[in-house]
Amino acid sequence: MSKLDVRGMACPLPVVQVKRALEAAQGEELHVLLDDGAPRENVKRFAQGRGYQVLEEKLEDGFAFTITGVGVATAPREAAPAAAAGPTVMLIGTDRMGDGAEELGRLLMKNFIITLLDLNDLPDRIFFVNSGVLLAAEGSEVIEALEELGNRGVEVLSCGICLDFYKKKEHLAAGGVTNMFTIAESMLKARSVVRL
Amino acid sequence: MIKDGDFIAIFNSIHRVMEAERLLKDQGLKILLIPAPRSLAADCGLAIRYAEDVRPQVEAVLSEAGLLPRDLYRKNGDNFEKLGEEI
């Protein structure tokens, strides 16, 4: 049985220490003394999230945890199962590709989007944010390409705030409008995020 | 992106193709700078696409500016028919 005292330690040290101790314990029971509040909550969440059982005991000065089980702490989980099956998301935050000459950057971005049409593996979703929304607005030269991507099942979505900022709210020419909640949620659930 | 009957003009330099695009747009001609189709594999990978209806004007502007393309093709079904020598 191993013992560990993480009282008085600031976050994220308690979790880091417990993680190391669990890795070293290799299935042995671990006793941990820790402060109430964030350390108690974080360590409990961490251990239970990795499949350990946590028995809590309130002390006069903080808490004592008895952590048992095999868990998966010894090796961090690869990718969460939900994420492994998630969508591929492309986040386009500019109307130019790369740094350097603006004119070239615009040309490359246009080229990139049109080239997507020649590929078999398309992203599930493309989000346009900041000046990227200009690519989906009237006057853009990739409207035709974005419409075609839409026909092939790619969700093309522009950030509403950004359209508003660039005064393009009434001039969206391809795809739909979305909000930050959807963008953030979609990125976090994605199998991979390609950012431009 | 390329419909049957569309013309694809391939240029041999990025600067020439960008200059050609600018000139044609200034004239209000309906053209689009696109990545050159892979099968036509141009050095700079860029081409200007235009349709039959603007062909005379496009080629006149390019000719006048000394910016004629290196090769010209017309989309014909699954193939690109080379027209290079016509202009």
Short mmCIF file of C-alpha atoms in Angstrom, two decimals, chain A residues 102-105 107-108 110-115 117-119 140-142 144-146 148 152, chain B residues 1-3 14 17-19 21-22 25 30-38 44-46 49:
data_model
loop_
_atom_site.label_atom_id
_atom_site.label_comp_id
_atom_site.label_asym_id
_atom_site.label_seq_id
_atom_site.Cartn_x
_atom_site.Cartn_y
_atom_site.Cartn_z
CA GLU A 102 -1.91 39.10 -50.03
CA GLU A 103 -2.72 38.55 -53.67
CA LEU A 104 -0.95 35.21 -53.70
CA GLY A 105 -2.59 34.23 -50.43
CA LEU A 107 -5.21 32.92 -55.00
CA LEU A 108 -3.89 29.97 -52.98
CA LYS A 110 -9.22 29.87 -53.83
CA ASN A 111 -7.08 27.13 -55.35
CA PHE A 112 -7.25 25.10 -52.19
CA ILE A 113 -11.03 25.16 -52.03
CA ILE A 114 -11.45 24.29 -55.69
CA THR A 115 -8.89 21.50 -55.34
CA LEU A 117 -13.45 19.00 -55.34
CA ASP A 118 -10.87 16.66 -56.81
CA LEU A 119 -10.42 14.72 -53.59
CA SER A 140 -16.33 35.37 -53.73
CA GLU A 141 -14.93 33.30 -56.54
CA VAL A 142 -15.40 30.01 -54.76
CA GLU A 144 -19.56 27.59 -57.20
CA ALA A 145 -17.01 25.30 -55.55
CA LEU A 146 -18.65 25.64 -52.12
CA GLU A 148 -20.57 21.76 -55.21
CA ARG A 152 -21.38 16.28 -52.02
CA MET B 1 -15.89 23.32 -61.93
CA ILE B 2 -15.25 22.73 -65.62
CA LYS B 3 -18.26 22.15 -67.80
CA ILE B 14 2.20 32.49 -61.90
CA VAL B 17 -1.64 34.04 -65.14
CA MET B 18 -2.29 36.59 -62.40
CA GLU B 19 -1.74 39.46 -64.79
CA GLU B 21 -6.71 37.36 -64.66
CA ARG B 22 -6.48 41.00 -63.63
CA LYS B 25 -11.55 41.02 -64.92
CA LYS B 30 -16.58 36.22 -66.95
CA ILE B 31 -13.51 34.12 -66.30
CA LEU B 32 -12.22 32.15 -63.34
CA LEU B 33 -8.69 31.41 -62.25
CA ILE B 34 -8.67 27.75 -61.24
CA PRO B 35 -6.14 25.05 -60.40
CA ALA B 36 -5.11 23.41 -63.66
CA PRO B 37 -6.71 19.99 -64.04
CA ARG B 38 -4.24 17.33 -62.93
CA CYS B 44 2.44 26.50 -62.12
CA GLY B 45 -0.75 24.54 -61.79
CA LEU B 46 -3.02 27.43 -62.71
CA ARG B 49 -11.49 28.99 -67.36
#
